[in-house]
XYZ file of C-alpha atoms in Angstrom:
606
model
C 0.000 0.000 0.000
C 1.713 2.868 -1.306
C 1.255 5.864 1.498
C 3.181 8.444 -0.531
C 2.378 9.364 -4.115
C 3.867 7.093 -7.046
C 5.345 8.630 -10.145
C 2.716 7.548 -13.161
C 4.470 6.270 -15.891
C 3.551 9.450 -17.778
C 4.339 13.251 -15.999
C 0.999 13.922 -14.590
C -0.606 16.991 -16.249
C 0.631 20.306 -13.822
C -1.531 22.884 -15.646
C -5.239 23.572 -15.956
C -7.718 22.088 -17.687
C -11.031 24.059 -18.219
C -13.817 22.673 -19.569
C -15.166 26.313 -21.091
C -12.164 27.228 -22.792
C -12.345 24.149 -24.967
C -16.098 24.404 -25.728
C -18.603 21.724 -25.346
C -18.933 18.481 -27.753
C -21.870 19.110 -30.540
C -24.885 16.407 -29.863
C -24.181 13.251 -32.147
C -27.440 12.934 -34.325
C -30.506 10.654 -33.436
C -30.037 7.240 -35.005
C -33.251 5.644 -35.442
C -32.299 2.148 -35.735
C -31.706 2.377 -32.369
C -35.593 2.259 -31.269
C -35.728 -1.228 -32.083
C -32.093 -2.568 -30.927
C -32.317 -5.304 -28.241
C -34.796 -7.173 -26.536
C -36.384 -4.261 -24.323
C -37.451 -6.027 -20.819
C -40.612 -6.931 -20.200
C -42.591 -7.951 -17.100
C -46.124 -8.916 -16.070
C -48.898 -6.186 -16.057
C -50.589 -6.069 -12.686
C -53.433 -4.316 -14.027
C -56.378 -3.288 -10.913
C -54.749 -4.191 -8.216
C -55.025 -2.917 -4.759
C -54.686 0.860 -3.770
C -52.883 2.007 -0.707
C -56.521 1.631 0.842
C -57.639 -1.049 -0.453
C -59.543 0.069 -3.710
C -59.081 -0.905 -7.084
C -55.655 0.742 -8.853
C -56.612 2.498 -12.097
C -52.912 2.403 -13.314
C -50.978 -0.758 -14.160
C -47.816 -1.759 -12.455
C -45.084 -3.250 -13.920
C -45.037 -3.662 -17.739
C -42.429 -3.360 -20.527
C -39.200 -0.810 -20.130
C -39.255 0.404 -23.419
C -37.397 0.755 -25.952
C -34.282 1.972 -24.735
C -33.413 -0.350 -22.612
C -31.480 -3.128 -24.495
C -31.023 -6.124 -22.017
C -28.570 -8.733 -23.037
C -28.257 -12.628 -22.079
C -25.219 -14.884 -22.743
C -27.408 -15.974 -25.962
C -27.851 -12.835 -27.617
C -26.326 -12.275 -30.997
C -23.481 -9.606 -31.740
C -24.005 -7.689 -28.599
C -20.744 -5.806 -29.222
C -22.556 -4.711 -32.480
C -25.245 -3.272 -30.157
C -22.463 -1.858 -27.799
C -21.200 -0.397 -30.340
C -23.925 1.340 -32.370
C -25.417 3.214 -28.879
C -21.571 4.754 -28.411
C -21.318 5.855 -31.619
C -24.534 7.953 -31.206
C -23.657 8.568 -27.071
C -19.620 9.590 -27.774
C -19.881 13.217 -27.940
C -23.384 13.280 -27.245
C -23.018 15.622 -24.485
C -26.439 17.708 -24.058
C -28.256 15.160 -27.023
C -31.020 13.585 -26.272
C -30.498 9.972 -25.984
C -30.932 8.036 -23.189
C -29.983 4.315 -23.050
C -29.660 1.471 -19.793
C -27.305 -1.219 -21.428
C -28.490 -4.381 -18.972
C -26.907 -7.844 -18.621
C -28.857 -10.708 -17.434
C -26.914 -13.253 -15.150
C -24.287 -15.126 -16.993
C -20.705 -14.741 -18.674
C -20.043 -12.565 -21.500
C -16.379 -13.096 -23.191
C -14.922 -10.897 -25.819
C -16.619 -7.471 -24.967
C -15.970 -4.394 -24.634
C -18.828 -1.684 -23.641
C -17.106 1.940 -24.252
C -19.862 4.540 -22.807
C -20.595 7.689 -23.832
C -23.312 10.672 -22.776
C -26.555 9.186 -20.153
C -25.216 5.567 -20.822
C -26.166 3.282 -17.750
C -24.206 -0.079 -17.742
C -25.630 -3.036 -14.752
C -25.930 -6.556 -14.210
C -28.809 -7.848 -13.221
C -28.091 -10.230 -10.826
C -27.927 -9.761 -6.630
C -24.382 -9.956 -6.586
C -21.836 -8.188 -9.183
C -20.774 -11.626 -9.269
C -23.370 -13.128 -10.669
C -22.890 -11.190 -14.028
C -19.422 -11.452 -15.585
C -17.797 -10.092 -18.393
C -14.378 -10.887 -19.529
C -13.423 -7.896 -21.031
C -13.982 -3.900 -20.565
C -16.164 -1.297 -19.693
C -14.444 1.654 -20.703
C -14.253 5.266 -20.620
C -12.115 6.975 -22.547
C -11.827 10.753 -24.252
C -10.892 10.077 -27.489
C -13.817 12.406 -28.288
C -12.451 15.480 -26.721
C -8.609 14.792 -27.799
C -7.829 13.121 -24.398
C -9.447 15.423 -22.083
C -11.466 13.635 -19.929
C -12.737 16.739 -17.724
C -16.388 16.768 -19.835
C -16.729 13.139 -19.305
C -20.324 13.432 -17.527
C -23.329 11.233 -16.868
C -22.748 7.831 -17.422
C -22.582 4.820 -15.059
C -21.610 1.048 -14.181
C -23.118 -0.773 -12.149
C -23.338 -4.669 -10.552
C -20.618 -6.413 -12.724
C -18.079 -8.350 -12.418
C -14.886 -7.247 -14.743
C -11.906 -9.665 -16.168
C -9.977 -6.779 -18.085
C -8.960 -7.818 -20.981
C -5.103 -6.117 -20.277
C -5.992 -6.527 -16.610
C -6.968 -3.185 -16.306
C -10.254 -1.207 -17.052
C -9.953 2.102 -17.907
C -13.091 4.537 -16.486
C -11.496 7.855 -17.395
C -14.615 10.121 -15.806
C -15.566 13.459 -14.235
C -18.703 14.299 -12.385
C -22.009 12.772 -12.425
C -20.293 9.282 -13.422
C -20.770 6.913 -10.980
C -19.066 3.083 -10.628
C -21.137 1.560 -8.355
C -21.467 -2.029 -6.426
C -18.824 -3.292 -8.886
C -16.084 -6.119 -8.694
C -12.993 -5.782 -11.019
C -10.930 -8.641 -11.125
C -8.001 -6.641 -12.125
C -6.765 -3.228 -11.883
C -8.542 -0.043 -12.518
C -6.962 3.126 -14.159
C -8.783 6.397 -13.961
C -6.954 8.719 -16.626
C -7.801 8.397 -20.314
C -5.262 7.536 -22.742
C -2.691 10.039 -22.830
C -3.205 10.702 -19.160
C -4.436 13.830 -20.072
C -6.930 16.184 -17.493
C -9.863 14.433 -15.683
C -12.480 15.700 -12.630
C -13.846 13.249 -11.218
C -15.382 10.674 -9.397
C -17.144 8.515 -7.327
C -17.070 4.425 -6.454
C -18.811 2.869 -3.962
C -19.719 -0.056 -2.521
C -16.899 -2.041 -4.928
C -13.951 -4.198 -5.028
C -11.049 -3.865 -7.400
C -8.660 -6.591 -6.506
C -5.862 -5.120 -8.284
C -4.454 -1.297 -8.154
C -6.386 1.857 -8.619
C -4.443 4.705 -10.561
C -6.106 7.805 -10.466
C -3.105 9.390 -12.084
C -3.994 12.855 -13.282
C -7.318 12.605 -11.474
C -7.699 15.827 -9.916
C -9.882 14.859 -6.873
C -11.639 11.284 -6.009
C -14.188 9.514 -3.367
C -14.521 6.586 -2.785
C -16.457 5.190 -0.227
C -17.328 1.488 1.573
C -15.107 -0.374 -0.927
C -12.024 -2.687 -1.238
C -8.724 -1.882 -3.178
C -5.586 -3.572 -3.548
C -3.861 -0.914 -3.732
C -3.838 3.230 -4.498
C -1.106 4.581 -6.990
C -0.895 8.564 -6.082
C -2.768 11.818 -5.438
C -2.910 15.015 -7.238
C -5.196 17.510 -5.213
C -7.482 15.668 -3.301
C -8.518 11.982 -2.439
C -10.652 10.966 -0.216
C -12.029 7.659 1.851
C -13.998 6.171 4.303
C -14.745 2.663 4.906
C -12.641 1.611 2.444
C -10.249 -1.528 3.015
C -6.687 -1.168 1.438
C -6.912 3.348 1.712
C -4.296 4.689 1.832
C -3.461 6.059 5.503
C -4.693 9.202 6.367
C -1.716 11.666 5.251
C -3.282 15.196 4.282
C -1.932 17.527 3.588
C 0.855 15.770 1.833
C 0.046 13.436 -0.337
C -3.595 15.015 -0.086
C -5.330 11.942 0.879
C -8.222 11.976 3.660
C -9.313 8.328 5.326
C -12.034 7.744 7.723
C -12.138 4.117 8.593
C -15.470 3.745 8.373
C -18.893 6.044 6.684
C -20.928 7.215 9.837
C -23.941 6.145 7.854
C -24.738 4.695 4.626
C -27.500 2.587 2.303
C -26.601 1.578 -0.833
C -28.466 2.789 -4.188
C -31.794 0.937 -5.543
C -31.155 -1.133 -7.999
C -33.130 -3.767 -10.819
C -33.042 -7.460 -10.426
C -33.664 -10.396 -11.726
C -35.421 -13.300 -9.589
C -35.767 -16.064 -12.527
C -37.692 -14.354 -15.051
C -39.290 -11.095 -12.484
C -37.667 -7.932 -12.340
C -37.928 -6.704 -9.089
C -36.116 -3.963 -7.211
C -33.624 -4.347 -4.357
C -33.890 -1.882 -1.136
C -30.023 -2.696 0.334
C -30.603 -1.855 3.998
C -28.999 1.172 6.284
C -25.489 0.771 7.685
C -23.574 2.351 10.242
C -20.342 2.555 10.238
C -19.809 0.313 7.447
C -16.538 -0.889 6.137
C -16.381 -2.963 2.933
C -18.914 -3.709 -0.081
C -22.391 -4.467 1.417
C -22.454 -7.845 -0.636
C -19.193 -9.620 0.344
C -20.936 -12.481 1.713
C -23.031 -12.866 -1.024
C -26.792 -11.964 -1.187
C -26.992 -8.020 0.055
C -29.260 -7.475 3.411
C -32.491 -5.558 2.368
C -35.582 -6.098 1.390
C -37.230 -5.916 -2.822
C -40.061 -5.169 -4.511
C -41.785 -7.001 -7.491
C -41.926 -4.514 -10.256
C -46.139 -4.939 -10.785
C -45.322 -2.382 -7.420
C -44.206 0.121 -9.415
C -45.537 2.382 -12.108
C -43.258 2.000 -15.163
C -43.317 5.288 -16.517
C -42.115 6.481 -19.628
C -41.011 9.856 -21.061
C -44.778 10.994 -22.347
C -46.060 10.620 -19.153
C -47.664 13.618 -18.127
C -46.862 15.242 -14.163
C -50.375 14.271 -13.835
C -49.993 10.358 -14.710
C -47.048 10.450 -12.266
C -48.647 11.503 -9.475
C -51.812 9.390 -9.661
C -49.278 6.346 -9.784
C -47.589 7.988 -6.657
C -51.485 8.523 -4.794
C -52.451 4.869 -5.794
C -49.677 3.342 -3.793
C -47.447 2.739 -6.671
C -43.338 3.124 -6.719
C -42.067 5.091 -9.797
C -39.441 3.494 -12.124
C -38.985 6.191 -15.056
C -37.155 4.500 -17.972
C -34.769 6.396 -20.505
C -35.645 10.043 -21.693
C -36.751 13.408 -21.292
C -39.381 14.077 -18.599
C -41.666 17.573 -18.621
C -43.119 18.413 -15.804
C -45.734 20.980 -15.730
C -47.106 20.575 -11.935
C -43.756 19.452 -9.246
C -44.365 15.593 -8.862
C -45.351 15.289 -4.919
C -43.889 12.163 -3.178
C -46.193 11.873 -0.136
C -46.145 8.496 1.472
C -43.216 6.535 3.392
C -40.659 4.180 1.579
C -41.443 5.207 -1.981
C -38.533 4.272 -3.892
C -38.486 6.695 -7.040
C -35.131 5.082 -9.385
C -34.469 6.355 -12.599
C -32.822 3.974 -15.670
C -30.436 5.526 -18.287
C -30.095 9.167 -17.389
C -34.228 9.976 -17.263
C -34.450 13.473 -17.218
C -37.445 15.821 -15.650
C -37.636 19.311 -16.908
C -39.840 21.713 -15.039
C -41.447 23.655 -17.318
C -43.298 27.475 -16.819
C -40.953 27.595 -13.446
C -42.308 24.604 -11.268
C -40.867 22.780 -8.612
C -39.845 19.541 -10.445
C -40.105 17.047 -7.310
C -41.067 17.774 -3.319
C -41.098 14.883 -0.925
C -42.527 15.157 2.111
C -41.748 15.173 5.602
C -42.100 11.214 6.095
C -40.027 8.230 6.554
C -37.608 6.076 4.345
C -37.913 7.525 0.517
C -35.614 6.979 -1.803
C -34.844 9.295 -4.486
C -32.020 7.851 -7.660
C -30.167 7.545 -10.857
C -31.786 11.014 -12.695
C -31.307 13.711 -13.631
C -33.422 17.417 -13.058
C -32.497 19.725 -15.962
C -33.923 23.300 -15.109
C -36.257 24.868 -17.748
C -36.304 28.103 -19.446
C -38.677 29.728 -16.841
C -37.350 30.634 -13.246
C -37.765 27.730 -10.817
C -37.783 28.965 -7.247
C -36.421 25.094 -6.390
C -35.817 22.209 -8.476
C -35.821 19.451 -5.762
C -37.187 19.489 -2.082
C -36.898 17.065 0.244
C -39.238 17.880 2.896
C -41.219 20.706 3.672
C -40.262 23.639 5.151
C -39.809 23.855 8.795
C -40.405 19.606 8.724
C -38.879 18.700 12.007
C -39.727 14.581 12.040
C -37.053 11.911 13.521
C -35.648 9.772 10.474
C -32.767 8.494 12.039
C -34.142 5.095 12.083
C -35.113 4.860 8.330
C -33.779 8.261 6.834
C -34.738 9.306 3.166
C -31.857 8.897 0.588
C -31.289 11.053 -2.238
C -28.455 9.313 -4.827
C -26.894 9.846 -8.048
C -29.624 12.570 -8.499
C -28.245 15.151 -10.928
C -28.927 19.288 -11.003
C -28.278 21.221 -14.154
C -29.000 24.616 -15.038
C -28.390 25.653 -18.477
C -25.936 23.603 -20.884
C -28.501 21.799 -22.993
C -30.174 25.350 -23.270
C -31.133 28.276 -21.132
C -32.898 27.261 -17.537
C -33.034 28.865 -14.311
C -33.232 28.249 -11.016
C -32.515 30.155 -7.571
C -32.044 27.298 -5.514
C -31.254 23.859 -7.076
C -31.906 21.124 -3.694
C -33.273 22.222 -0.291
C -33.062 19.744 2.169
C -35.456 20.229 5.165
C -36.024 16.819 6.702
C -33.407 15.430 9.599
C -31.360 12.355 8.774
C -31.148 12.975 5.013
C -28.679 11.127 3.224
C -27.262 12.595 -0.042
C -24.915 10.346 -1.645
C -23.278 11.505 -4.578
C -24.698 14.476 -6.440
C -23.695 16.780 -8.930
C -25.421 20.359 -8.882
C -24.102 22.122 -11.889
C -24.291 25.982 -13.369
C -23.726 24.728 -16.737
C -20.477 27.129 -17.743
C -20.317 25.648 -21.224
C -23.056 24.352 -23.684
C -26.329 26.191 -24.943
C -27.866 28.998 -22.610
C -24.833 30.125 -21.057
C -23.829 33.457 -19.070
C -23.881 35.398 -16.046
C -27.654 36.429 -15.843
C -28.648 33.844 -18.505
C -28.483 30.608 -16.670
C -28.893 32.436 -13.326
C -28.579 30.371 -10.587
C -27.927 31.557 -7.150
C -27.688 28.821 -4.495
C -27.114 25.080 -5.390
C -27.579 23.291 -2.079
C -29.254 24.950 0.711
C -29.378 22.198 3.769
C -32.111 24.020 6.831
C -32.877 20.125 8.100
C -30.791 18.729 11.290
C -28.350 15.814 11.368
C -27.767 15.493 7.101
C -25.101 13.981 5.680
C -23.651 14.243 2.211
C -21.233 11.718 1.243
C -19.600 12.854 -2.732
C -20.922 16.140 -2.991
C -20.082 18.017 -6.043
C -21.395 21.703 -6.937
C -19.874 23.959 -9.312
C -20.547 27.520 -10.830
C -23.214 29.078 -8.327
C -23.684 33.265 -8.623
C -23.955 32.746 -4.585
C -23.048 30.501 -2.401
C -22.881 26.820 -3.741
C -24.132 25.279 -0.193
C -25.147 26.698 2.526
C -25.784 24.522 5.572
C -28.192 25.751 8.198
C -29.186 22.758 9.778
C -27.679 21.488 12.977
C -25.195 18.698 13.079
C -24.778 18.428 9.469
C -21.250 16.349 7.905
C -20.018 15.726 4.845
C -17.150 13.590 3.677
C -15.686 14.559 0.769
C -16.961 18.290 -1.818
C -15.414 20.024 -4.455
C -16.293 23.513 -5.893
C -15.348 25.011 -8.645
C -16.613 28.962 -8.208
C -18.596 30.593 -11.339
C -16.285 31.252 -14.284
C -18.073 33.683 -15.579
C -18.721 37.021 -13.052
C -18.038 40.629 -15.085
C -16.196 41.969 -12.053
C -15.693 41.968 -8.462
C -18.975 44.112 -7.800
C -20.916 41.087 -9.228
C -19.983 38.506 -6.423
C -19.385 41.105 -3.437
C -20.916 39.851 -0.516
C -21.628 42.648 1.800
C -18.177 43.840 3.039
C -16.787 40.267 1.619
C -15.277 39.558 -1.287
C -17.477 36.740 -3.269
C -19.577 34.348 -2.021
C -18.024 31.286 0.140
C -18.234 27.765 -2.109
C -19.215 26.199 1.252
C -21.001 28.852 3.741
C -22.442 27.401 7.126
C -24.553 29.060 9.159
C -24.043 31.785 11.531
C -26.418 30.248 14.332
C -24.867 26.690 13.590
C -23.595 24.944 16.826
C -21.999 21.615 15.549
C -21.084 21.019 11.794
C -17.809 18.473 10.812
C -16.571 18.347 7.137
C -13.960 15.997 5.756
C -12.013 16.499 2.275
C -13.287 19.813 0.747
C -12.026 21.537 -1.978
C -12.947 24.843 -4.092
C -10.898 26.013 -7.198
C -11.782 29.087 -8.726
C -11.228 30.185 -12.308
C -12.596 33.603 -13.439
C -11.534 33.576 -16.798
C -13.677 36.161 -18.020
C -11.971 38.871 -15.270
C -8.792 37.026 -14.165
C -8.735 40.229 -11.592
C -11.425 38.776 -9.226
C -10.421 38.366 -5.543
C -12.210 35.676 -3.606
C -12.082 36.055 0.444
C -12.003 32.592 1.180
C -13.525 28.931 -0.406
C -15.274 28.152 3.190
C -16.995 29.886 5.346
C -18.428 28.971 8.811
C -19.009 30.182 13.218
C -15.440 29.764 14.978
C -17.594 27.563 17.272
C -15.287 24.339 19.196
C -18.041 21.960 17.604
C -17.859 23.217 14.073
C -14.867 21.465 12.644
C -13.129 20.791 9.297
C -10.444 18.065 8.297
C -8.768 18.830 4.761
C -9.435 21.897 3.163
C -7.465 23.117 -0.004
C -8.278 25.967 -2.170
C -6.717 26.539 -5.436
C -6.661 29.343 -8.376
C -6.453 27.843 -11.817
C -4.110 29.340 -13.346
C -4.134 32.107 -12.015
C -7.616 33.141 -13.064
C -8.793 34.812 -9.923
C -7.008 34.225 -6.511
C -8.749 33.090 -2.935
C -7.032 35.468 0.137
C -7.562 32.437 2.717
C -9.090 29.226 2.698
C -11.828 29.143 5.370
C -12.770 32.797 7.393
C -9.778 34.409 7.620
C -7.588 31.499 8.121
C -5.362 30.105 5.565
C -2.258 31.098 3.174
C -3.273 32.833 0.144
C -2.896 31.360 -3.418
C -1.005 33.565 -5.534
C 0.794 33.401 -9.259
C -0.041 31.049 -12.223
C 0.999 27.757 -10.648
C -2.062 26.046 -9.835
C -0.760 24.835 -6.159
C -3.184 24.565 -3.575
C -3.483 26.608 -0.124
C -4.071 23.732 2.092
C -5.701 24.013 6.056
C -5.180 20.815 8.258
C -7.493 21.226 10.634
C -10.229 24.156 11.356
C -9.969 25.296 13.987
């Protein structure tokens, strides 16, 4: 177990890559073969069955996935033909349409090797990863963006078993990409081909037997897994519950390792049981250390799919909700959601999981989801695009001022993607407000689009993207980038989170246009005033005002010099020199200065 940083075999990439600069990837055009490629899963209509009280169910649960999801079994012919033809439309497909879940029934697969592009979802179906294995890849590269992987966004793995073909799988990603619940028999390398820039990323609940490389991975979290080993760090690397971390050594090399999560439950995910789909529920852990399955079946509970409404993308707000009132689960298959009333999530344990990227777009300024203030939801795997017309909130989970105990089955919010602006203009003042106690966010991406379609200061305004008022949250893998305020701010009481990084907005006019009060700009990570207790773990905020390289930001982090308000790793850092921070959190910490790109680092605050 390396505990220093090792040399990759390529000089890892010093300077800055920025996504805006370069421009963003043209969408790849519609192919329409594609409707009808693969077997799409089917499974029995429940049609009139029992409401929540009792009465017959107007809509049907269960039913066919549509058409793009392509599910695979050991028998089906020229599936890397079918691998193949969604890339080629996904590769640079950044804000396209297309939406595909790529699924593997139980079995071995030899000879393959799945390369995904834009809102590609990759899974086994089985309970265990092991229970689905291919010998050969799934790969990410960024052969599409001349071997920058920094735009590689939403795409996923998930529930496989890898035998790497070279013995290692590349998964060259940035935010929004998450490996999930996988086991690579083999190594794992993180940097696309070249080793050129990437900004990522996210696995939990894995094993990779062999060594991970992040290489010129800027930042990383990983979380409840099992490595055999971790090659280096560049700015930030994170951990907890992970067997084979690295030791905790912050600030140099920048890694961060808590032996254990303080709380976590695994993602939703589809099944197979013989020839029903059903859903797994993995159940809460504390303190957990290791993949949730090592001992084969997972602990939780599942859910026939005739229990859920299968929705698809013409379904109106309306449709949605019914399903939700009659007692029904939501499973939204591939494509683009609008919304013109918020969908309301009102009863306990509804398990809303999206396939393939699904999408919801508010439309004429809605709020696109609220849950309410009750027990055990679980929000995942989609994505909330804003619309054109101001929303005053994209996502809530609770009401305000909800004040309910959750610690013993807490609502879970994961791999549930914000954007505002990118695939065209859409605006939102705050992106997800969390209100109810015991929330668990795990892994999100809240993004002020600063490249793509609808793109500027005031177009794609966007003021706050996480705003936290509920008690006792946690957010393990938070990412939020390019706020015209403060990216969180964290009112609640007793709030952690392990592992953030910030990028501030690009693309402020001048100083007057972040000044906060007497401060200069807006903290990436503000907590409140009034807060008593608050702990934080691995944060980082980079700033980059490249359209007035003048802009001074106070400080990344913000928060009460109070004894039980604590930090562990901080590390701000000016990207070339475009923009400079003065300190890192309040008034504490050494200013970044020059061209160089090095962090300002804190230890421990206070």
């Amino acid at each position: 177990m390396p505990s220093s940083p090792t040399p990759s075999p390529t000089p890892e990439p010093s300077g800055v890559r920025r996504r805006s600069l370069l421009g963003a990837a043209a969408a790849a055009p519609v192919l329409a073969s594609l409707a009808g490629a693969g077997s799409a899963a089917a499974a029995p209509v429940a049609s009139a069955t029992a409401g929540p009280a009792g009465g017959p169910r107007a809509l049907p649960g269960g039913g066919d996935l549509g058409p793009n999801v392509i599910v695979f079994d050991p028998s089906t012919a020229n599936i890397q033909g079918r691998l193949d033809e969604v890339f080629k439309q996904q590769e640079s497909a950044q804000f396209g349409t297309g939406r595909y879940a790529l699924l593997f029934k139980p079995g071995t697969y030899s000879g393959l090797n799945a390369q995904l592009g834009f809102y590609t979802s990759i899974a086994g179906l089985g309970l265990s990863p092991d229970d689905t294995t291919i010998n050969g890849d799934v790969t990410v590269d960024a052969g599409w963006f001349d071997g920058n992987a920094t735009q590689n966004f939403w795409r996923s793995a998930e529930n496989l078993a890898l035998v790497p073909v070279s013995g290692t799988n590349r998964w060259a990603v940035s935010q929004a990409a998450p490996f999930r619940r996988m086991h690579v028999r083999g190594g794992l390398n993180l940097a696309p081909d070249g080793y050129g820039w990437a900004s990522g990323g996210y696995i939990a609940d894995s094993r990779i037997d062999g060594t991970v490389g992040p290489y010129s991975q800027q930042q990383w979290y990983t979380r409840d897994s099992s490595v055999g080993g971790w090659l280096n760090a560049v700015w930030n690397m994170v951990f907890s519950g992970v067997e084979g971390a690295p030791a905790q050594s912050f600030p140099e090399p920048p890694y961060t390792t808590l032996e254990t999560t303080p709380v976590s439950r695994e993602k939703p995910f589809l099944y197979l049981d013989g020839d029903e789909y059903r859903v797994f529920l993995p159940e809460k852990r504390t303190d957990a250390r290791g993949v949730s399955w090592g001992n084969g079946t997972p602990r939780g509970t599942s859910l026939p799919l005739t229990q859920f409404y299968v929705a698809k993308p013409a379904d109106s707000a309306a449709t949605l909700n019914q399903a939700l009132e009659e007692g029904l689960h939501l499973l939204l298959t591939p494509g683009i959601y609008h919304l013109d009333r918020t969908v309301e999530v009102n009863r306990a344990g509804t398990v809303v999981l999206g396939l393939g990227y699904a999408t919801l777009i508010p439309d004429n300024g809605v709020t696109a989801l609220k849950v309410a203030d009750v027990d055990g939801v679980r929000l995942a795997g989609f994505l909330v695009d804003a619309g054109p017309v101001n929303s005053a909130t994209l996502v809530e989970v609770g009401p305000e001022g909800a004040s309910a105990d959750h610690s013993a089955n807490p609502t879970t919010v994961q791999d549930v993607f914000v954007r505002i602006g990118g695939a065209g203009p859409g605006k939102a003042t705050t992106s997800l407000v969390v209100n109810s106690r015991h929330t668990i966010v795990d892994h999100t991406w809240v993004w002020r689009a600063d490249h793509g379609d609808g793109v500027g200061w005031e177009t794609n305004r966007a003021d706050y993207g996480i705003v936290v008022n509920g008690d006792d949250v946690l957010i393990t893998g938070l990412f939020v980038e390019h706020f015209n305020k403060y990216d969180v701010q964290w009112n609640g009481e007793r709030g952690r989170t392990v592992f953030f990084q910030n990028e501030k907005a690009y693309d402020a006019p001048d100083q007057a246009a972040i000044q906060n009060g007497s401060i200069k700009g807006y903290a990436a990570y503000k907590v409140g005033d009034d807060v008593s207790e608050h702990e934080g773990w691995g944060l980082g905020s980079y700033c980059y005002y490249n359209v007035n390289p003048s802009i001074v930001q106070h400080h990344g982090f913000a928060a009460p010099n109070r004894s039980g308000v604590r930090f562990h790793g901080l590390l701000v850092v000016s990207l070339g020199g475009n923009g400079q921070y003065e300190c890192v959190i309040n008034d504490t910490g050494s200013p970044t200065s020059g061209t160089d790109t090095v962090p300002s680092k804190v230890v421990q605050y206070p």
